[in-house]
CSV table of C-alpha atoms in Angstrom, one decimal:
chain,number,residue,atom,x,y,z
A,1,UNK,CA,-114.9,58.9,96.5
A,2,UNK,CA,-112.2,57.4,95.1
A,3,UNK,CA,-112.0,53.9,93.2
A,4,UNK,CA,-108.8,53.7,92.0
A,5,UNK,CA,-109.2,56.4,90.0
A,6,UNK,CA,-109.1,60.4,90.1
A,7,UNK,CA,-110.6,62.5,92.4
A,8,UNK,CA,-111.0,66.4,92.9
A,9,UNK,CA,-109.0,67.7,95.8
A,10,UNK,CA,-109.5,71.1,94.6
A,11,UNK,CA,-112.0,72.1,91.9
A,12,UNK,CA,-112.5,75.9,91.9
A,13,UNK,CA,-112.8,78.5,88.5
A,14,UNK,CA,-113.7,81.2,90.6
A,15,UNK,CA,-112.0,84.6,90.4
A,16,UNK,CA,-109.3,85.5,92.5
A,17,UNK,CA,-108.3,88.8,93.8
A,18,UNK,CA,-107.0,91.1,90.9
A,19,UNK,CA,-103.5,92.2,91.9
A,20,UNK,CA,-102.6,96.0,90.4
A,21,UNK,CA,-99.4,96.7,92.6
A,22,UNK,CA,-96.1,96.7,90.8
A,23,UNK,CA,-93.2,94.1,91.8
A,24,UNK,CA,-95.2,92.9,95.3
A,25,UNK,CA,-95.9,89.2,95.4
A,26,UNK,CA,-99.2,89.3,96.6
A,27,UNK,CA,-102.4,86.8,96.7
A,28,UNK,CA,-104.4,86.3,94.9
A,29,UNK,CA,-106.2,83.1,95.3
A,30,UNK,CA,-106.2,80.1,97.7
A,31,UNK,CA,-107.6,76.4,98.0
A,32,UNK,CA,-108.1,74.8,100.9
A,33,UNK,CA,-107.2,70.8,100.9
A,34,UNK,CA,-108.8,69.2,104.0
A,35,UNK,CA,-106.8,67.2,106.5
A,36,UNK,CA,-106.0,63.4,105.4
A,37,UNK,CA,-107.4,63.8,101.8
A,38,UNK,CA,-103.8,63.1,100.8
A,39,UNK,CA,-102.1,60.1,101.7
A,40,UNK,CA,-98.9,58.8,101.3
A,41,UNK,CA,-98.4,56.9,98.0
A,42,UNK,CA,-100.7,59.4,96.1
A,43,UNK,CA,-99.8,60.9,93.2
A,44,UNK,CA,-101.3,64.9,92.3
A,45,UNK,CA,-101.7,66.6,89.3
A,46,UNK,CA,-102.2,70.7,89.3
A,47,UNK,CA,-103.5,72.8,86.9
A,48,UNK,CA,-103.5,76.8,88.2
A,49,UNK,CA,-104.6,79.1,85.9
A,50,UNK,CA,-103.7,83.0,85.7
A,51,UNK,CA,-104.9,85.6,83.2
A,52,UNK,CA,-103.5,89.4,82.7
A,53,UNK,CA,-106.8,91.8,82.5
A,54,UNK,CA,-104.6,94.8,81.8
A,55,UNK,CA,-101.5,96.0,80.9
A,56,UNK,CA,-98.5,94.8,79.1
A,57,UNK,CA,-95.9,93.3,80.9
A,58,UNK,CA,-94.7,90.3,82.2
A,59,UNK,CA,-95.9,88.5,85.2
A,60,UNK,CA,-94.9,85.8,87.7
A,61,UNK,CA,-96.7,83.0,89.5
A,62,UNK,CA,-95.8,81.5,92.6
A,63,UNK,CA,-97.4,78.5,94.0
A,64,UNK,CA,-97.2,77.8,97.6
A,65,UNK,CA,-98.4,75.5,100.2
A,66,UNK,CA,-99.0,76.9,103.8
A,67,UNK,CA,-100.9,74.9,107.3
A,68,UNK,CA,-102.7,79.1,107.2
A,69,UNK,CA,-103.9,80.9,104.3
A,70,UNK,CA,-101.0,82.9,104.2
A,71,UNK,CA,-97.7,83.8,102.5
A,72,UNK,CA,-95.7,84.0,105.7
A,73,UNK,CA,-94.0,80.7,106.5
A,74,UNK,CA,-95.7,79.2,103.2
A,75,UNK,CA,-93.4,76.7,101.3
A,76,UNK,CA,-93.1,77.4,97.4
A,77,UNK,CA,-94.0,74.3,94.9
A,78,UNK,CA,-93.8,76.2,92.1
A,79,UNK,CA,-93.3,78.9,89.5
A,80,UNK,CA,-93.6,80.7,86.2
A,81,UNK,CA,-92.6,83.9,85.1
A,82,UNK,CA,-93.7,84.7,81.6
A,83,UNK,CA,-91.3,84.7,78.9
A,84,UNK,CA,-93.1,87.7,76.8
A,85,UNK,CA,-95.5,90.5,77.6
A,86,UNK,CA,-97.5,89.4,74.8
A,87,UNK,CA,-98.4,86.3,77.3
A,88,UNK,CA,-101.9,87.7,78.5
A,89,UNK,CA,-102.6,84.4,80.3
A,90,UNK,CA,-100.8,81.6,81.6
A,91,UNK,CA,-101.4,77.8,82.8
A,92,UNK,CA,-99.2,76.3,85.2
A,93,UNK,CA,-99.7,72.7,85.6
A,94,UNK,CA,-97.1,70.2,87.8
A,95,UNK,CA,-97.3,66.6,89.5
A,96,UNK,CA,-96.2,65.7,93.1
A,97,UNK,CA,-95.8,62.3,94.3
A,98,UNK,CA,-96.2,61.9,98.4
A,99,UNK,CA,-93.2,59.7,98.8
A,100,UNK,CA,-93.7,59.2,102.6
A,101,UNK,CA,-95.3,61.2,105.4
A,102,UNK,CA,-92.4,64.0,105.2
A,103,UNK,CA,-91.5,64.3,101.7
A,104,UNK,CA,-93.9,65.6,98.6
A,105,UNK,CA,-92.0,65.3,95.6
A,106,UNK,CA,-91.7,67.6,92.5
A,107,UNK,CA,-90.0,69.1,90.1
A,108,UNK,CA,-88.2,72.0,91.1
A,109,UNK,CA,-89.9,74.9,92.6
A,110,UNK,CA,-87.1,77.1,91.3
A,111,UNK,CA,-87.9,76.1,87.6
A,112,UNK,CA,-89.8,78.7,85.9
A,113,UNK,CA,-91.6,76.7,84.0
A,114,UNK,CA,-95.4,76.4,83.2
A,115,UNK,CA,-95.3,72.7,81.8
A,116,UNK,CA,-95.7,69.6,84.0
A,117,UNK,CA,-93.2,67.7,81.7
A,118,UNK,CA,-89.5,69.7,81.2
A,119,UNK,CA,-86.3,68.5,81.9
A,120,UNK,CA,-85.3,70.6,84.7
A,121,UNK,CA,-82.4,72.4,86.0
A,122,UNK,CA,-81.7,71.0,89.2
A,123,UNK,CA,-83.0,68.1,91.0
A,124,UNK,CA,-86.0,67.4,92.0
A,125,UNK,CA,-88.1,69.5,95.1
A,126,UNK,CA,-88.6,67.3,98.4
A,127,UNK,CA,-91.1,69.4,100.6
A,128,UNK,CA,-92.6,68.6,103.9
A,129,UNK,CA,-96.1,68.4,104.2
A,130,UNK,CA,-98.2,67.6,106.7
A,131,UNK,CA,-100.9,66.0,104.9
A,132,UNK,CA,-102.8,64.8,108.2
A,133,UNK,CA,-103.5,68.5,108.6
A,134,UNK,CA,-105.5,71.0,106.8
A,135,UNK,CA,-103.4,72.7,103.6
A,136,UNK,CA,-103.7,75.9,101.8
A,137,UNK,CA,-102.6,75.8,98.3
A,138,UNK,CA,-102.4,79.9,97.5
A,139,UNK,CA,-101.5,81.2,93.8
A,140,UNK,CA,-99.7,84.4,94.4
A,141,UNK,CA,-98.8,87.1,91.4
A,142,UNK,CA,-96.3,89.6,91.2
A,143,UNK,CA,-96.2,92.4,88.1
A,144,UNK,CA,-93.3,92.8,86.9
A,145,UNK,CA,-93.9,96.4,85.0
A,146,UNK,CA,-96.5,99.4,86.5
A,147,UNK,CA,-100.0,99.4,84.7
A,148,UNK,CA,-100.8,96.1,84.9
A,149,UNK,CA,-103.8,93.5,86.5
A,150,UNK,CA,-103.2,90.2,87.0
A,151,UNK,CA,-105.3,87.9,88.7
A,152,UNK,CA,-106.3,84.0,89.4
A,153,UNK,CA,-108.7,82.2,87.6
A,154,UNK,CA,-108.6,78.7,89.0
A,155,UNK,CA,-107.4,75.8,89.8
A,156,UNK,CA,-107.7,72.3,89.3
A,157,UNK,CA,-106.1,69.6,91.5
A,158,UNK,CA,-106.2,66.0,90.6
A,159,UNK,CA,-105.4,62.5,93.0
A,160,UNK,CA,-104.4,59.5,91.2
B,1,UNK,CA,-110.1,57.3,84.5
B,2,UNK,CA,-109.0,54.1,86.4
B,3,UNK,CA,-105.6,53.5,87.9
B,4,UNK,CA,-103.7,50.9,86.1
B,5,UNK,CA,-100.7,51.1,87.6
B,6,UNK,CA,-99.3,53.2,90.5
B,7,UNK,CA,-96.0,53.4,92.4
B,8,UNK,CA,-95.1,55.9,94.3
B,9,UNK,CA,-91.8,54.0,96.1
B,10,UNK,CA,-88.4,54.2,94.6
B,11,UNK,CA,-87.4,51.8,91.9
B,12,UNK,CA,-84.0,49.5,91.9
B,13,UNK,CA,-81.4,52.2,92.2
B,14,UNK,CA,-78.5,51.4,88.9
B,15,UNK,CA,-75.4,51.5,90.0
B,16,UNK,CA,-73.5,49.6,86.6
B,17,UNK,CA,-73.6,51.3,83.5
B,18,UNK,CA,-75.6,48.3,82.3
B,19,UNK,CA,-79.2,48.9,81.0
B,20,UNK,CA,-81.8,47.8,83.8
B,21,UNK,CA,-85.5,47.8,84.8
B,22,UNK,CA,-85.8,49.8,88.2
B,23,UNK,CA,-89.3,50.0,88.3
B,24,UNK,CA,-92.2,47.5,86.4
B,25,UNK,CA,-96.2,47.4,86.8
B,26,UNK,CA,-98.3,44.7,85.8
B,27,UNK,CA,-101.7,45.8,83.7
B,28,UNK,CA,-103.8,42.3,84.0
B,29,UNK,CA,-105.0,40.8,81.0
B,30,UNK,CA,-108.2,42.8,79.8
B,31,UNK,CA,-107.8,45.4,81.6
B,32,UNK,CA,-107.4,47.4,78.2
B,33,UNK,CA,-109.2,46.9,75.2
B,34,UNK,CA,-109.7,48.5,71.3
B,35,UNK,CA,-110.9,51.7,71.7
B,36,UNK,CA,-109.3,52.8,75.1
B,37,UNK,CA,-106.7,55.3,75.7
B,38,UNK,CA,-103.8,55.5,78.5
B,39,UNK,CA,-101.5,57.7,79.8
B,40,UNK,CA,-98.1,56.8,81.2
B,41,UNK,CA,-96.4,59.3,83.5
B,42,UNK,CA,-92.3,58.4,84.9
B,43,UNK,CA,-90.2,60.2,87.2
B,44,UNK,CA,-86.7,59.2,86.9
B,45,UNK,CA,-83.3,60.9,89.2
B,46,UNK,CA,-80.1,60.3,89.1
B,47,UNK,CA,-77.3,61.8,91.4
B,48,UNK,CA,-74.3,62.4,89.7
B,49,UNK,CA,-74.6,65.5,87.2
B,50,UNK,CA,-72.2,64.4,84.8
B,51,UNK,CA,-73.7,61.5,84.4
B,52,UNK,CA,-76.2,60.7,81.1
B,53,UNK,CA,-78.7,58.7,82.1
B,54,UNK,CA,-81.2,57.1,79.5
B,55,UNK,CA,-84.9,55.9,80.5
B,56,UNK,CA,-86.5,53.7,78.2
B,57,UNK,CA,-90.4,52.3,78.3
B,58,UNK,CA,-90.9,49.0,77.4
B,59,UNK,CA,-93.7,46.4,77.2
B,60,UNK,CA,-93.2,42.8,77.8
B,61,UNK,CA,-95.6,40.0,79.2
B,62,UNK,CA,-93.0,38.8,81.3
B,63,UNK,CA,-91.5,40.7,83.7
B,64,UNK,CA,-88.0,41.3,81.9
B,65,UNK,CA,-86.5,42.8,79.4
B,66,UNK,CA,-85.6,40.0,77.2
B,67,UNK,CA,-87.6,40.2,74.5
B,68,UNK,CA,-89.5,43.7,75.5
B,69,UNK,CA,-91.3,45.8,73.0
B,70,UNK,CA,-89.9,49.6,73.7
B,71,UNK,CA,-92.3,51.9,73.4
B,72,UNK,CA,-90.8,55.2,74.7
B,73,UNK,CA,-87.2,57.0,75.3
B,74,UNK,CA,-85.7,60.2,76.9
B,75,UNK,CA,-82.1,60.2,77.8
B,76,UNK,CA,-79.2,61.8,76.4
B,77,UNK,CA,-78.7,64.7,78.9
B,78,UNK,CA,-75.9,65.5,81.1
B,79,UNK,CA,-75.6,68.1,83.5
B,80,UNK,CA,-77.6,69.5,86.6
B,81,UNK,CA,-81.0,68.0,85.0
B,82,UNK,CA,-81.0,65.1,87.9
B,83,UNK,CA,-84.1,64.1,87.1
B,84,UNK,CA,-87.3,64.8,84.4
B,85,UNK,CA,-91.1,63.4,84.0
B,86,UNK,CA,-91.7,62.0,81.0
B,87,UNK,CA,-95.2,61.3,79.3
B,88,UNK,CA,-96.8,59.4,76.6
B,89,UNK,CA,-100.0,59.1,75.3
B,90,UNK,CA,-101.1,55.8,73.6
B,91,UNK,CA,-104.0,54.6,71.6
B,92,UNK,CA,-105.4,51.4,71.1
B,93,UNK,CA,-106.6,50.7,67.5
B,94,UNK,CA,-107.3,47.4,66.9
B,95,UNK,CA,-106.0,44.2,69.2
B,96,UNK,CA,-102.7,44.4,66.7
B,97,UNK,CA,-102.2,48.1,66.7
B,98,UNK,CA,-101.4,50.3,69.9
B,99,UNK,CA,-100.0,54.0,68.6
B,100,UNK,CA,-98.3,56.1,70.7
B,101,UNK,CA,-95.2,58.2,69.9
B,102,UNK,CA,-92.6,56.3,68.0
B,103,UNK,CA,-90.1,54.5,69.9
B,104,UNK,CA,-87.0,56.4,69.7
B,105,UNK,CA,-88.5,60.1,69.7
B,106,UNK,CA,-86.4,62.0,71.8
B,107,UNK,CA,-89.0,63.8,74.6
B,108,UNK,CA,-90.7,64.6,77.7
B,109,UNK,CA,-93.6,65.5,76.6
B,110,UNK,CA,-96.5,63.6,75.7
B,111,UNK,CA,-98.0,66.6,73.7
B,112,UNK,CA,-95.4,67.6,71.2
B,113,UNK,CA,-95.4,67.7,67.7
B,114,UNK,CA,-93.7,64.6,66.1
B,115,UNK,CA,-90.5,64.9,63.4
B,116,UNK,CA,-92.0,61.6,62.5
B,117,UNK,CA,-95.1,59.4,62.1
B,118,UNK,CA,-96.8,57.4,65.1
B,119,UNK,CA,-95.2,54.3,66.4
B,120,UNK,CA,-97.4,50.9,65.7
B,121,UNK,CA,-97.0,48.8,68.4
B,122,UNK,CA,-98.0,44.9,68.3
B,123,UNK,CA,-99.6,44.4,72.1
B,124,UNK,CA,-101.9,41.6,72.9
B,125,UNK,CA,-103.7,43.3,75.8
B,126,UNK,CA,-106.1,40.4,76.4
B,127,UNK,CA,-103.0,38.9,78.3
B,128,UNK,CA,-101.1,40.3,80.8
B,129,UNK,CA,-98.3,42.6,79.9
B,130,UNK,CA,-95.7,44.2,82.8
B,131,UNK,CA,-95.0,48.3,81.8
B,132,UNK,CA,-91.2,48.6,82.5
B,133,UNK,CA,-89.1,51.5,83.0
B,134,UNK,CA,-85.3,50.3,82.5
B,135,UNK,CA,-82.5,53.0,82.9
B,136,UNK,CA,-78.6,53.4,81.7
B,137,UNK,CA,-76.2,55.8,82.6
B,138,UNK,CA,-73.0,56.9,81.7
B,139,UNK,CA,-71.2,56.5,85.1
B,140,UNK,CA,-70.1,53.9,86.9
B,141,UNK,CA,-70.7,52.4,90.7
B,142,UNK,CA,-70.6,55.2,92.3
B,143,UNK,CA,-73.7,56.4,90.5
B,144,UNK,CA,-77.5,55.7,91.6
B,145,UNK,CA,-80.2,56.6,89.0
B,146,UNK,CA,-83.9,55.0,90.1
B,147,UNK,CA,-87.2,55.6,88.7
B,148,UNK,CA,-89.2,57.7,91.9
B,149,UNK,CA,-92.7,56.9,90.5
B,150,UNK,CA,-94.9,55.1,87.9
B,151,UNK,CA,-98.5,55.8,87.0
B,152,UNK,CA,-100.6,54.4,84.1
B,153,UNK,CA,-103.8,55.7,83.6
B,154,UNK,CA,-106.7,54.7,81.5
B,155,UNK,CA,-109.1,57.2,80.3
């Protein structure tokens, strides 16, 4: 339901898959968003969140989009590579704004950045999606040092 | 949380150097009160990278700038930045007192710490007041800055 207001198009604090492989992008987590329950002229609001179990270096989050719930062919909306391995956990929040039926709008998915307000280098990120069709959204980690576990603990998607 | 306003189509494009609203919303008379709280979240672009362009927020119960009360500002970067979101946070106090961050801080983001205290802003909300985003830049015509999108959010 939606009256004007926000709505959950993902809700999920479950655990993802813990990812102990050095320097491999590899998922972790992923959210389905069912077909049509984005239109255009909506505006989203993400909050992913990762955490580091183990280890002591730094880590990197990737946020894709994907028609399968995989990496291959997946389109990136976003990433965050921590600045310090002292960073044991990270949130990674971002809006999009569906402009038209071909072009989601957001900052750019190049910006390493976990803060939905920056001023960016770059302009901003113009992806087509398909959101007539069912979506994964899939939070993938990489380790960037050996001895490490990284994994996903959730995220949060809101529609204005 | 209730929409107040949302836009998700491209505002006036700028082309002068001349400051100008490219996007407005109208919050009806009412539709905020003492005690609420709202959220404003801009996207602005421009297109030419040497180009400083300014956003400011302003409140006005007309349509226009003449006579606006600004209530927010980010602006004084050149470069590849060609566009940034910008948020504010603003309380409602009492019918004379709306606080938010003061007028001329300097930010993006709506949850910094402030070199200063809060803005006090005189709104009557039990008319109806238009939230405008105006934009200047530093270039001339062959320059188009526009606001992308414009959400206001009660909560």
């Amino acid at each position: 339901m939606n009256y004007g207001m926000s709505d959950y198009v993902v809700r999920t604090m479950a655990d993802g898959t813990a990812i102990s492989t050095n320097g491999v992008e590899t998922k972790s987590a992923s959210y389905l968003i069912s077909a049509n329950s984005v239109v255009v002229g909506d505006i989203l609001e993400m909050f992913a969140r990762m955490n580091r179990s183990a280890g002591a270096v730094t880590f990197t989050a990737t946020i894709y989009i994907n028609t399968s719930d995989t990496l291959a062919g997946a389109s990136l909306l976003a990433t965050y590579t921590t600045d310090a391995t002292s960073r044991s956990s990270s949130d990674l929040g971002r809006f999009f704004v569906v402009k038209s039926s071909t072009i989601t709008q957001g900052l750019n998915n190049t910006q390493s950045t976990n803060s939905r307000y920056i001023v960016p280098t770059g302009a901003f990120t113009e992806t087509n999606i398909d959101w007539t069709v069912d979506q994964y959204v899939i939070i993938a980690l990489t380790n960037n040092g050996a001895g490490q576990t990284v994994l996903a603990k959730g995220m949060l998607i809101l529609k204005y | 949380m209730a929409n107040l306003i949302k836009i998700t189509t491209d505002g006036t494009p700028l082309a002068a150097t001349t400051l100008t609203i490219t996007t407005s919303g109208l919050i009806p008379a009412n539709s905020l009160a003492p005690g609420d709280i709202f959220e404003l979240v801009t996207t602005v672009k421009k297109t030419v990278a040497t180009s400083i362009l300014n956003t400011y927020i302003y409140v006005n119960t007309s349509n226009s700038l003449i006579g606006a009360t600004q209530i927010g500002v980010y602006g004084g970067i050149a470069g590849t930045p060609y566009g940034y979101i910008i948020g504010r946070n603003y309380v409602i106090k009492s019918p004379t007192s709306t606080i938010g961050f003061t007028s001329g801080n300097l930010t993006v983001i709506p949850d910094t710490v402030l070199a200063a205290a809060y803005g006090n802003f005189n709104i009557n909300w039990a008319v109806d007041q238009y939230i405008i985003i105006a934009i200047s830049h530093s270039s001339g015509a062959s320059n188009n800055s526009y606001s992308t999108s414009l959400l206001v959010l009660k909560r």
